XYZ file of C-alpha atoms in Angstrom:
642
model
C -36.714 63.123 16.535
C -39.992 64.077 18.029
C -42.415 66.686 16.836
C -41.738 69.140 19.625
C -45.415 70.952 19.138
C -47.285 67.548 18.160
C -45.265 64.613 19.026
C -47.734 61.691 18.076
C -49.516 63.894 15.352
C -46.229 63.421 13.345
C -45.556 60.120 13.951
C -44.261 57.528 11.361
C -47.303 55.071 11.191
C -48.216 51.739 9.119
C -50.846 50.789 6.779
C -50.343 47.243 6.106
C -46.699 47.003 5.027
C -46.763 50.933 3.404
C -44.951 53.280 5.931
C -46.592 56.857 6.623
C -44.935 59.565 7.422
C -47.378 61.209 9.797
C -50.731 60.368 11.528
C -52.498 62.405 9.085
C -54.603 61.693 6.369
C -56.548 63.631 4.046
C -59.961 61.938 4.113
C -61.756 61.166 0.469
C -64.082 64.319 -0.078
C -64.555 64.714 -3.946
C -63.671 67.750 -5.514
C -66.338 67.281 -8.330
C -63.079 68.820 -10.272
C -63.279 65.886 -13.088
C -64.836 65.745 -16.402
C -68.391 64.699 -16.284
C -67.137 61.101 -18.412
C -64.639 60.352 -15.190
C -61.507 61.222 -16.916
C -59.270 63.642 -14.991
C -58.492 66.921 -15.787
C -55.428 69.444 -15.444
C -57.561 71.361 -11.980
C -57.666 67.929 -10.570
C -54.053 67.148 -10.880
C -53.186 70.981 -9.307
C -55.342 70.089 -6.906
C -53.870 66.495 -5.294
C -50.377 68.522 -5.957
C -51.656 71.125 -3.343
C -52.924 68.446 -0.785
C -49.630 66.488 -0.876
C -47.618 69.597 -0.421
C -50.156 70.830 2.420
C -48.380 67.977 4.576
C -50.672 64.557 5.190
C -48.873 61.642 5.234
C -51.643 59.582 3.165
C -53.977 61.389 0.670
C -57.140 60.440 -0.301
C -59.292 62.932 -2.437
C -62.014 61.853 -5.102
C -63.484 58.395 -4.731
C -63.480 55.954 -7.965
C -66.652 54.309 -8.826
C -65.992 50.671 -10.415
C -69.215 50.740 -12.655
C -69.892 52.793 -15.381
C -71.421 56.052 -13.753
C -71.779 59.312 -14.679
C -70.170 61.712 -12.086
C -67.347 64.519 -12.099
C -65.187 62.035 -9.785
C -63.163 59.213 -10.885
C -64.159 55.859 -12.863
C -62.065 52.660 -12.550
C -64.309 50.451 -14.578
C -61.836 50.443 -17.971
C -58.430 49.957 -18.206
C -58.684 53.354 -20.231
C -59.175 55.204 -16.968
C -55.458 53.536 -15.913
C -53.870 56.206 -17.242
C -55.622 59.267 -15.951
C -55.567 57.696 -12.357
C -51.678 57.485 -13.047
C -51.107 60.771 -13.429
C -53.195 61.543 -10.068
C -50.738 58.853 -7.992
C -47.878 59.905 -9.864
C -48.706 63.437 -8.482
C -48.969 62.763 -5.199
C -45.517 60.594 -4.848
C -43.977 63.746 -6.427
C -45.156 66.161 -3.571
C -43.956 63.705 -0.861
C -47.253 61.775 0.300
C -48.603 58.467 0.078
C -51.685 58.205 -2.755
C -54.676 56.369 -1.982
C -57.569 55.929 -3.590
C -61.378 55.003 -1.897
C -63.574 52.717 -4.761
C -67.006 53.370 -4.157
C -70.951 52.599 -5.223
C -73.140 54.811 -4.488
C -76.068 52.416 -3.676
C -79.527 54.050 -2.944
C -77.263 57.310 -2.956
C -77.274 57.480 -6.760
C -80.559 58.804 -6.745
C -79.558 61.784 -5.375
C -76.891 62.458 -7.915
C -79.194 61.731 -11.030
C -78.314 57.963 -11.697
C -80.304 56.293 -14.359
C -80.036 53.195 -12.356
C -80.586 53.165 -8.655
C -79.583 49.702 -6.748
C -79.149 48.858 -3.233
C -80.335 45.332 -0.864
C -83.748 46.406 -1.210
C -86.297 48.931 -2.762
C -86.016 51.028 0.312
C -84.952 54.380 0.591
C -84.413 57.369 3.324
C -87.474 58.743 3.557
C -87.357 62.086 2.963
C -85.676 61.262 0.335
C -88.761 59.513 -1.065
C -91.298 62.066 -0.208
C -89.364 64.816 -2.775
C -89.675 62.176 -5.646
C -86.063 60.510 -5.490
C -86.034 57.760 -7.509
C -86.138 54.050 -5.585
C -83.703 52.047 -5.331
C -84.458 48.333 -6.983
C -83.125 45.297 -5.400
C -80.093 43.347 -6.625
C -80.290 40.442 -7.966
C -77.742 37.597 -7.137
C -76.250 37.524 -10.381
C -75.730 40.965 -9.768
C -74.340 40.975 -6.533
C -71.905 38.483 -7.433
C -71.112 40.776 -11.284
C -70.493 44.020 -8.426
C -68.298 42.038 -6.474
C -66.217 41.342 -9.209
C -66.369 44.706 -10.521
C -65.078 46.067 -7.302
C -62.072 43.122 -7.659
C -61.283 44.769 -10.961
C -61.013 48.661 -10.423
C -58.569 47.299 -7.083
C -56.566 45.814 -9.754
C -56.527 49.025 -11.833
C -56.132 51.253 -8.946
C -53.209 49.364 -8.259
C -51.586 49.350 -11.275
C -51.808 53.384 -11.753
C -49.430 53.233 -8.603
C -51.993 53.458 -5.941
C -50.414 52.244 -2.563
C -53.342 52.034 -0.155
C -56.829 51.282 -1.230
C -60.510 52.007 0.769
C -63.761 50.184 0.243
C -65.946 53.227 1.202
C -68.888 51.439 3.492
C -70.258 53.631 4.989
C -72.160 57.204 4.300
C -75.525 55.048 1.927
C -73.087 53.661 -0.257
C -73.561 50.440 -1.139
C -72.423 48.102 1.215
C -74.253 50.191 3.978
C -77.438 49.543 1.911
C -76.827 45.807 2.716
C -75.543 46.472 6.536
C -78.351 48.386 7.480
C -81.399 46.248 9.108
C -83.280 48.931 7.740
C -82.914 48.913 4.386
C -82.310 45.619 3.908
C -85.485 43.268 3.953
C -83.687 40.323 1.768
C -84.634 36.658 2.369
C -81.765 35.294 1.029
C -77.912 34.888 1.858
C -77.434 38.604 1.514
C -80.459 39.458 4.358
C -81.272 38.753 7.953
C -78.626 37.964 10.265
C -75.634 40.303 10.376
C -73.660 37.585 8.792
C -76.096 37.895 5.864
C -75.826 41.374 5.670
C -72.382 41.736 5.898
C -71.657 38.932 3.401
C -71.275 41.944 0.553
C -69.034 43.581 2.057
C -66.934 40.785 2.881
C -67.255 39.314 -0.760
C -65.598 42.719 -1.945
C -62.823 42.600 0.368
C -61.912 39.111 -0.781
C -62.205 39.444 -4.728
C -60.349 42.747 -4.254
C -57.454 41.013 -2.209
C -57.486 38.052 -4.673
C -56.642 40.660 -7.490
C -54.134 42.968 -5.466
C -52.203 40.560 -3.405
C -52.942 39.496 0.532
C -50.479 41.919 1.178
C -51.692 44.941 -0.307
C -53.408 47.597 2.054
C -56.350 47.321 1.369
C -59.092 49.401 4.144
C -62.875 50.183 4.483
C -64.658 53.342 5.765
C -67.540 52.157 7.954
C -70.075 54.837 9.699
C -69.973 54.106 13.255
C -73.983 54.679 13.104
C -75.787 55.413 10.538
C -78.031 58.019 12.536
C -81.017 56.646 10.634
C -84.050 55.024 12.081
C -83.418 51.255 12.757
C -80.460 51.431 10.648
C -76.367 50.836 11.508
C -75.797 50.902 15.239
C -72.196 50.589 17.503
C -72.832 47.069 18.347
C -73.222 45.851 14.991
C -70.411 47.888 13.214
C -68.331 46.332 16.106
C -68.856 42.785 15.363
C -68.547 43.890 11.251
C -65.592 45.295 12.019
C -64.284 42.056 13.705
C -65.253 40.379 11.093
C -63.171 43.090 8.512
C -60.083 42.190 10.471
C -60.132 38.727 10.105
C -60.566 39.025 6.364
C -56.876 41.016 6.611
C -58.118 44.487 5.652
C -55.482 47.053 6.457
C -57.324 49.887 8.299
C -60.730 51.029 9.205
C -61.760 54.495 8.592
C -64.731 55.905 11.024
C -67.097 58.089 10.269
C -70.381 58.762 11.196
C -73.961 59.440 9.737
C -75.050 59.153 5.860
C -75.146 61.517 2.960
C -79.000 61.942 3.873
C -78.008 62.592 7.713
C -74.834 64.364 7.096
C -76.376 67.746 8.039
C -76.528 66.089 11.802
C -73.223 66.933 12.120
C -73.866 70.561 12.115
C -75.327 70.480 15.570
C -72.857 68.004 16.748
C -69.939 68.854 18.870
C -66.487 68.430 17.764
C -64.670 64.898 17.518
C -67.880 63.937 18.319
C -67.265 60.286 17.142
C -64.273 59.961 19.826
C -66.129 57.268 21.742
C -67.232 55.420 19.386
C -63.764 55.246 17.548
C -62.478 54.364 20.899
C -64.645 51.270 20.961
C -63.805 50.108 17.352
C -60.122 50.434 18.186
C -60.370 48.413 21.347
C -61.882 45.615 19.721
C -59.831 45.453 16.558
C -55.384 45.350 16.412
C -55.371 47.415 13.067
C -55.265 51.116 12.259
C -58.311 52.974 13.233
C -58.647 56.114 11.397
C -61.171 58.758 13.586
C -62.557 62.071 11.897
C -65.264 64.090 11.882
C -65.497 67.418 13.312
C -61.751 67.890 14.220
C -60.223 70.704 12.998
C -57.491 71.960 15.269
C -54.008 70.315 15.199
C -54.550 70.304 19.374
C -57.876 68.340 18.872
C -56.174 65.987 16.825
C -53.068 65.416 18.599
C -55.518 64.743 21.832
C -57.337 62.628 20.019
C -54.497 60.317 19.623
C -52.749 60.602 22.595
C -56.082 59.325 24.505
C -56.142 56.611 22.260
C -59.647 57.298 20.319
C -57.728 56.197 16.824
C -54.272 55.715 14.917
C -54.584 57.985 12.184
C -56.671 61.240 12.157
C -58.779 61.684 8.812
C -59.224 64.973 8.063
C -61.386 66.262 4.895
C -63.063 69.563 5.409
C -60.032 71.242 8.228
C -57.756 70.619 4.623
C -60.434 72.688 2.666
C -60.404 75.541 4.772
C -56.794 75.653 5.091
C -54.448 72.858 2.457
C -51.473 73.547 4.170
C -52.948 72.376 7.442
C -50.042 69.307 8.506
C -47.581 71.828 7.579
C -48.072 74.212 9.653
C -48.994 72.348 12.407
C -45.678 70.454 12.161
C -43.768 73.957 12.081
C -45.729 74.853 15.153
C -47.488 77.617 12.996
C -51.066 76.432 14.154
C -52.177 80.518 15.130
C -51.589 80.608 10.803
C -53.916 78.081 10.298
C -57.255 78.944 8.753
C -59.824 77.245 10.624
C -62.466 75.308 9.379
C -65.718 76.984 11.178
C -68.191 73.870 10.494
C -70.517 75.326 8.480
C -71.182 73.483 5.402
C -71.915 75.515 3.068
C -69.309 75.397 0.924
C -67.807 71.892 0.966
C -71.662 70.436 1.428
C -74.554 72.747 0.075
C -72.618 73.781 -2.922
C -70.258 70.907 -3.560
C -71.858 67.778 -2.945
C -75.496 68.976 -2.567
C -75.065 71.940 -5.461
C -73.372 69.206 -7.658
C -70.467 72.210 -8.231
C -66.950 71.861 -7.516
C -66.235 71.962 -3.982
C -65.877 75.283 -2.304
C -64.760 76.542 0.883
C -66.671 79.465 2.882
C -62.941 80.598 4.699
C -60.664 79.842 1.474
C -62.325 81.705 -1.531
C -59.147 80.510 -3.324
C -59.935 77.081 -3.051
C -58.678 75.188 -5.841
C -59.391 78.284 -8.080
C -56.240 77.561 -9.976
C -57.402 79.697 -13.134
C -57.202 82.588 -10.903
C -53.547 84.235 -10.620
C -51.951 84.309 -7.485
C -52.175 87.153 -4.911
C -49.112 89.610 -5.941
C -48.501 92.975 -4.530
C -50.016 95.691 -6.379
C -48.230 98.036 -8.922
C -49.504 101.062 -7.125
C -49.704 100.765 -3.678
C -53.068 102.478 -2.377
C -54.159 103.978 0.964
C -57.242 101.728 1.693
C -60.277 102.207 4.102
C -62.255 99.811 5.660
C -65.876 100.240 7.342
C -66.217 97.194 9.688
C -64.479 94.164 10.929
C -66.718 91.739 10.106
C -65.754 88.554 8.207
C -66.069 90.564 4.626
C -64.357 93.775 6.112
C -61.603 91.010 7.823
C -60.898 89.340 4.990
C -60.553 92.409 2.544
C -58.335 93.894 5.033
C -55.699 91.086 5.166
C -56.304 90.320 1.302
C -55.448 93.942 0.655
C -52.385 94.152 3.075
C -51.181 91.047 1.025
C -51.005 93.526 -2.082
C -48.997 95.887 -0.432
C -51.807 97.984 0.282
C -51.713 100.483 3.369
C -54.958 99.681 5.092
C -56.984 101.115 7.563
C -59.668 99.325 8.975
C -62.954 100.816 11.265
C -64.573 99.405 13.913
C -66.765 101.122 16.450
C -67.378 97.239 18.338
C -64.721 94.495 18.270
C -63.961 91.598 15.725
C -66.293 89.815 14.245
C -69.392 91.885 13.732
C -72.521 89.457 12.836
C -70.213 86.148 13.710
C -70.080 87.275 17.672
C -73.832 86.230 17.768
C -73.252 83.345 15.077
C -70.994 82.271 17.534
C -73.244 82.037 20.787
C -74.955 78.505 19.740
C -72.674 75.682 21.465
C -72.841 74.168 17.618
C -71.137 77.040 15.972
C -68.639 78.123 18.448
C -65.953 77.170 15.794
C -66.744 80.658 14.685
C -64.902 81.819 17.633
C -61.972 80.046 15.998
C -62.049 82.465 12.694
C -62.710 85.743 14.465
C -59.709 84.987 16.705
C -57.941 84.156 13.497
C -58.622 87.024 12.128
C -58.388 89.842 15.142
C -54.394 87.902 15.637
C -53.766 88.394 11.936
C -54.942 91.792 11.554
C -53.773 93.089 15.033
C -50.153 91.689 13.992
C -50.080 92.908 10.713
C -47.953 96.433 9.897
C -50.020 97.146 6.671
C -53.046 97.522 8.792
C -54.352 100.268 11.588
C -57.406 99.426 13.594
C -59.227 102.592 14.333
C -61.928 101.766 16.851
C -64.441 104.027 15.691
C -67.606 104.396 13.774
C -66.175 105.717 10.031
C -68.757 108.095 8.654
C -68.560 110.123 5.440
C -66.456 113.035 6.418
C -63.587 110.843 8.347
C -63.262 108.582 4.938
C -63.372 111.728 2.657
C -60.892 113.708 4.798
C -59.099 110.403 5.023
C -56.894 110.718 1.729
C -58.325 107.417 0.482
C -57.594 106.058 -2.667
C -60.467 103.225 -1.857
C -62.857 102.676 0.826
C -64.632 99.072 1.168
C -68.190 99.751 2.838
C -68.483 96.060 5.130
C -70.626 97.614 7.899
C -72.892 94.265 7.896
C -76.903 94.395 7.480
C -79.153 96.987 9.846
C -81.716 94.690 12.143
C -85.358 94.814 10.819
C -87.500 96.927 13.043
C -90.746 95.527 13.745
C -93.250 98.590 14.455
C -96.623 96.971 15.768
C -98.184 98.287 19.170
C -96.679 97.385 22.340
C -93.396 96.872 19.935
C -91.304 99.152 22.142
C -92.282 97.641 25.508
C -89.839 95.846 28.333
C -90.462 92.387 27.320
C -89.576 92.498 23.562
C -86.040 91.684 22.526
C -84.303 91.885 19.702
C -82.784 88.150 18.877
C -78.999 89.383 18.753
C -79.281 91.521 21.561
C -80.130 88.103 23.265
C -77.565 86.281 21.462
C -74.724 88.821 22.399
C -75.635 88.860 25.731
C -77.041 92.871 26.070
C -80.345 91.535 26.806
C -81.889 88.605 28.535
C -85.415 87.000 28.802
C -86.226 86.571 31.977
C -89.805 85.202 31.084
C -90.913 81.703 30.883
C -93.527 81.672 27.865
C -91.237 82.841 24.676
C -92.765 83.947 21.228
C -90.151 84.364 18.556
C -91.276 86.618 15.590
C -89.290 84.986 13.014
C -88.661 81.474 11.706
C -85.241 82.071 9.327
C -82.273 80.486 10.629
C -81.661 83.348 13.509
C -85.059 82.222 15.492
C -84.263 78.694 14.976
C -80.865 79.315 16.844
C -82.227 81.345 19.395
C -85.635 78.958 20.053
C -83.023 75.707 20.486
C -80.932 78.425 23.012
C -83.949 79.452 24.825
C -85.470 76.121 25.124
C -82.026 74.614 26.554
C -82.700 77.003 29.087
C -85.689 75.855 29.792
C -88.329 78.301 28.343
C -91.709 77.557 26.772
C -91.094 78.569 23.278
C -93.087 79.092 20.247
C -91.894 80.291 16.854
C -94.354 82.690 14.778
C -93.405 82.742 11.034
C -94.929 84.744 8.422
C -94.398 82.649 5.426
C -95.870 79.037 4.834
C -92.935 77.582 5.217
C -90.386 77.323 8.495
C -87.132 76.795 7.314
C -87.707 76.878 3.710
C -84.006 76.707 2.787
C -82.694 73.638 2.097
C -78.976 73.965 3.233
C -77.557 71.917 5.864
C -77.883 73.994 8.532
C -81.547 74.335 8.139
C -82.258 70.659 7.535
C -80.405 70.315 10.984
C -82.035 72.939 12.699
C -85.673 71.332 11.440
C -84.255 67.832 12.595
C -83.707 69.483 16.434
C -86.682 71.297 16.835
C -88.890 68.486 15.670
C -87.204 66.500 18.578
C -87.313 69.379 21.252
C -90.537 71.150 22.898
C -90.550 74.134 20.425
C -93.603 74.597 19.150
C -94.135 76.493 15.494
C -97.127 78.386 13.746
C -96.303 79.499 10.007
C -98.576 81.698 7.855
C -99.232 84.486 10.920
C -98.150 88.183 11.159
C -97.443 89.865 14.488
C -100.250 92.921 14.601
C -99.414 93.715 18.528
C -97.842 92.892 21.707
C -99.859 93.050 24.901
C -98.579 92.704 28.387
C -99.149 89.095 28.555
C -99.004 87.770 25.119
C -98.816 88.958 21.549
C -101.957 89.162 18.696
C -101.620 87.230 15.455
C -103.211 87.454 12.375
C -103.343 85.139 9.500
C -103.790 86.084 5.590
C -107.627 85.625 5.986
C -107.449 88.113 8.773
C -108.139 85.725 12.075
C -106.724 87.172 14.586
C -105.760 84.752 17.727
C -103.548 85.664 21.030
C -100.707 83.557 21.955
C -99.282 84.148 25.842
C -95.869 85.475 25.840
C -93.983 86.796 28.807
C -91.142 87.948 26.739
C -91.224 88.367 22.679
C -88.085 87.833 20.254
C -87.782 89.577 17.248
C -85.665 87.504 14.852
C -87.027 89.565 11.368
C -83.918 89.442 9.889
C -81.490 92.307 8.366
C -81.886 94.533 5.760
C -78.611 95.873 3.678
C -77.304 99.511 3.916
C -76.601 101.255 0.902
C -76.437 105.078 2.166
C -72.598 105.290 2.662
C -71.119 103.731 -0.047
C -73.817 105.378 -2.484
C -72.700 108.648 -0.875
C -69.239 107.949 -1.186
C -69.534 106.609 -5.149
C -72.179 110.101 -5.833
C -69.753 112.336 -4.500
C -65.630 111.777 -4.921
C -63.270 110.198 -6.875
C -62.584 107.224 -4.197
C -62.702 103.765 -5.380
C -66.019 102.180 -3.249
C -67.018 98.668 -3.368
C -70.212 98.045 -1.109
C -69.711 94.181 0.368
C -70.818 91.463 2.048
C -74.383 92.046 4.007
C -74.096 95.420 3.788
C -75.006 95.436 0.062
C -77.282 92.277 0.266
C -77.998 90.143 3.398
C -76.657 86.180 2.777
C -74.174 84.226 4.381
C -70.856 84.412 5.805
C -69.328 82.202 2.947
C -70.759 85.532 0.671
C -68.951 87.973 2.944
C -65.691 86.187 2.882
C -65.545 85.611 -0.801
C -66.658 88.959 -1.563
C -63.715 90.750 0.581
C -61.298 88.795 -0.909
C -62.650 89.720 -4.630
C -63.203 93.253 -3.705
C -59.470 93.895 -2.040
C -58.204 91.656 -5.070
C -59.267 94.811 -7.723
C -57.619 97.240 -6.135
């Protein structure tokens, strides 16, 4: 019978001859849960448990390199791994999904994880990557090429033989095969070089040896990047004809992605199922499963996706993060449960794969914490306030009604607090996803009351509160210069929240942290002449995703920036500047944007801890100004204690 909510979503679908139970896969995104040797560890087995039982027909989760590599992954280069990678597909049959398993080599990549020995087609390298001192990649020899290919052949074997079912070449992303695709990096002379033939021939020799090993009929796929968003590098036309070419060599599936690991931060600013049409194309041209991802996270998104015929299969990797039981619930038509996946990064990209940790989640704080106990209802139940309904307030609220907690939460505005401004760029509406999530969750619950009201000190303490959790959000940095408090000057989240506009055509943003790079992009899409004023050296000078995408669109927009200048004054037609040395220059300005950041409020929980008995945790931006992935984790911990 049809899935009445999603009826091609849960599908029964084929890879090779290996039946699927659903259109759903969990795409390969490493936990970084192994032991640093490759060897697999109790955490990682809890964790494939959890994504088998969250619902995906076919489950992919660390890759396995087939060369001796350091890495908290998987290795597949020794029959001594066989056993480990046993226990993983063993797992995964138990808790009713298919187990595959992606072999990969880094390539150039491995610089970037601390490889002693960096290969790829050539001695080329992303540049960036280059100018911070990454080591560069030396060219393969043929001997070696041919000694890789192999190597590949023999993890498939091994992979197969731990009871893997479906197996995935990963080519795209800077691993290896993508070092040989790319016209870019690939300046060979020889049969590996040149024509696409040439450069394909690796990839190719890989699917061949590994087939040899396995058996024609064994699924065997690859994971190409559509493009490779890098400067004469992998382009639609080419992947097409490579993916012809894949076909006829009887891989299984191809899995679509787009981008690098040096570009992935792209994705940031891109809409979602951005790579729809580009899927599309590779499906038209091919008569095997297409697998499209990135940047779908809603069950509707995906079951569109497939109904207009973009792909076969939906990957998903970072929607399963944010919420494991994802297929589940979306197959019980409980999609308003599930915890969306807000596109941020942070957690799955700037401290997983970029902070070499395990992978985290910003929404899910109990991500694959298995050494943590479960949430259980409290012994003693406690009458528990809550200042503000922003994402740490939110989540402390419904982590405390989950211990039987009677909670009432304060809020003099609506939902959301400092995500109803995150929200306003057209790359981070997601957001809107989580503080609808939340508001239904909260509004529905009958362990919470909403009081919309500003809480002060005498309301909590005449309250009869056993605890009070202060998550009232950071207070906006005044700037007092001259001329600060005329017409023209607005405050960057006034703008953002629509309670100002700027009507003006020449912009000067005071502020070049990630707030005035959102509201520059906004205010040049609108057409305005904008300059960004920083006081530091530096514009940008974090290195998360979200930056490195924001520096990436406002080199390739009209915004103009000057770093290492202080705002003295603002003047009816411009503002005055000054620079460390004291030069002072004027800059014309019809309206000025202050984007100087927040600073955290201390006063009421200090109050509160001075003067009764109350338990007070101070949370989120409110006790120091980060991100949202801070004030999420930090409700759940606080509500958790009590």
């Amino acid at each position: 019978m049809k899935n009445k909510y999603y009826p091609h979503l849960f599908e029964k679908g084929k890879i090779g001859n290996v039946v699927i139970k659903n259109r759903i896969v969990r795409n390969s995104m490493g936990t970084y849960l192994g032991n640093p040797d490759g060897t697999v560890t109790d955490r990682q087995i809890k964790a494939y448990a959890q994504a088998a039982d969250g619902g995906a027909g076919l489950i992919f989760m660390d890759n396995a390199v087939p060369v001796p590599m350091t890495s908290c992954g998987l290795r597949a280069d020794k029959d001594e791994f066989i056993a480990g990678l046993t226990l993983l597909a063993e797992t995964v049959k138990e808790h009713g999904a298919i187990p595959g398993l992606q072999l990969a080599h880094p390539g150039r990549d491995a610089a970037f994880v601390g490889s002693a020995d960096v290969i790829g087609a050539s001695p080329i390298t992303f540049e960036p990557w280059y100018e911070m001192g990454f080591k560069m990649p030396r060219a393969l020899t043929i001997e070696e090429i041919h000694d890789l290919v192999e190597k590949f052949g023999d993890a498939a074997l091994r992979a197969k033989k731990a009871g893997f079912e479906v197996l995935e070449i990963h080519g795209a992303a800077g691993c290896i095969p993508t070092n040989f695709l790319s016209p870019h990096d690939n300046k060979r002379t020889d049969m590996y070089g040149g024509s696409l033939h040439n450069r394909m021939r690796l990839l190719i020799e890989i699917v061949r040896n590994m087939k040899q090993k396995c058996g024609a009929d064994f699924p065997i796929g690859v994971k190409l990047s559509t493009e490779d968003w890098e400067p004469e590098g992998i382009r639609i036309e080419e992947t097409i004809e490579v993916a012809k070419a894949l076909e006829k060599e009887g891989v299984s599936h191809l899995n679509m992605m787009g981008g690098t690991h040096a570009t992935a931060s792209r994705q940031f600013l891109l809409p979602n199922a951005f790579n729809a049409e580009h899927t599309r194309m590779i499906k038209e041209a091919v008569h095997i499963p297409v697998f499209i991802g990135h940047n779908i996270f809603s069950p509707e998104e995906a079951e569109k996706m497939l109904a207009e015929g973009n792909g076969d299969f939906v990957a998903l990797g970072r929607s399963q993060l944010a919420d494991p039981a994802w297929a589940k619930k979306a197959k019980e038509g409980k999609a308003r449960d599930i915890k969306p996946c807000i596109n941020c990064m942070i957690g799955c990209i700037d401290k997983g794969m970029l902070g070499h940790t395990p992978i985290h989640c910003t929404v899910n704080p109990t991500l694959y914490r298995f050494e943590c106990k479960p949430i259980v209802e409290a012994e003693v139940k406690k009458n528990v306030a809550i200042v503000g309904a922003g994402p740490a307030g939110c989540e402390a609220a419904l982590t405390a009604s989950l211990r039987g907690h009677k909670v009432t939460i304060f809020e003099k505005r609506s939902f959301g607090g400092a995500m109803i401004e995150a929200s306003k760029p057209d790359n981070k509406a997601n957001i809107k996803r989580l503080i609808n999530y939340y508001e239904d969750h909260i509004t529905h619950d009958p362990n919470i009351t909403l009081v919309k009201k500003e809480a002060n000190y005498d309301m909590l303490v005449q309250g009869g509160y056993d605890a009070v959790i202060i998550a009232i959000g950071g207070k906006t940095r005044i700037l007092d210069v001259p001329g600060s408090d005329k017409s023209s000057v607005v405050y960057a989240n006034d703008y953002l929240n629509g309670s100002r506009v700027v009507d003006g055509k020449n912009v000067v943003i005071i502020g070049g942290g990630i707030t005035g790079a959102e509201t520059a992009l906004e205010l040049d899409n609108d057409g305005k002449n904008v300059t960004i004023v920083e006081m530091a050296d530096t514009f940008l000078a974090n290195s998360g995703s979200s930056c490195q995408a924001y520096n990436i669109a406002i080199a390739q927009s009209n915004i103009k920036i000057m770093t290492g200048k202080r705002l003295v004054a603002v003047e009816d037609n411009g503002v005055v500047l000054i620079d460390r040395w004291g030069n002072e220059n004027t800059v014309d300005a019809d309206n000025v944007v202050i984007a100087a950041g927040f600073t955290p409020q201390y006063d009421l929980a200090n109050q509160l801890e001075e003067n009764t008995e109350m338990e007070v945790y101070n949370i989120g931006d409110s006790k120091k100004v980060r991100q949202i992935y801070d004030a999420i984790h930090e409700g759940f911990i606080a509500a958790r204690q009590i």
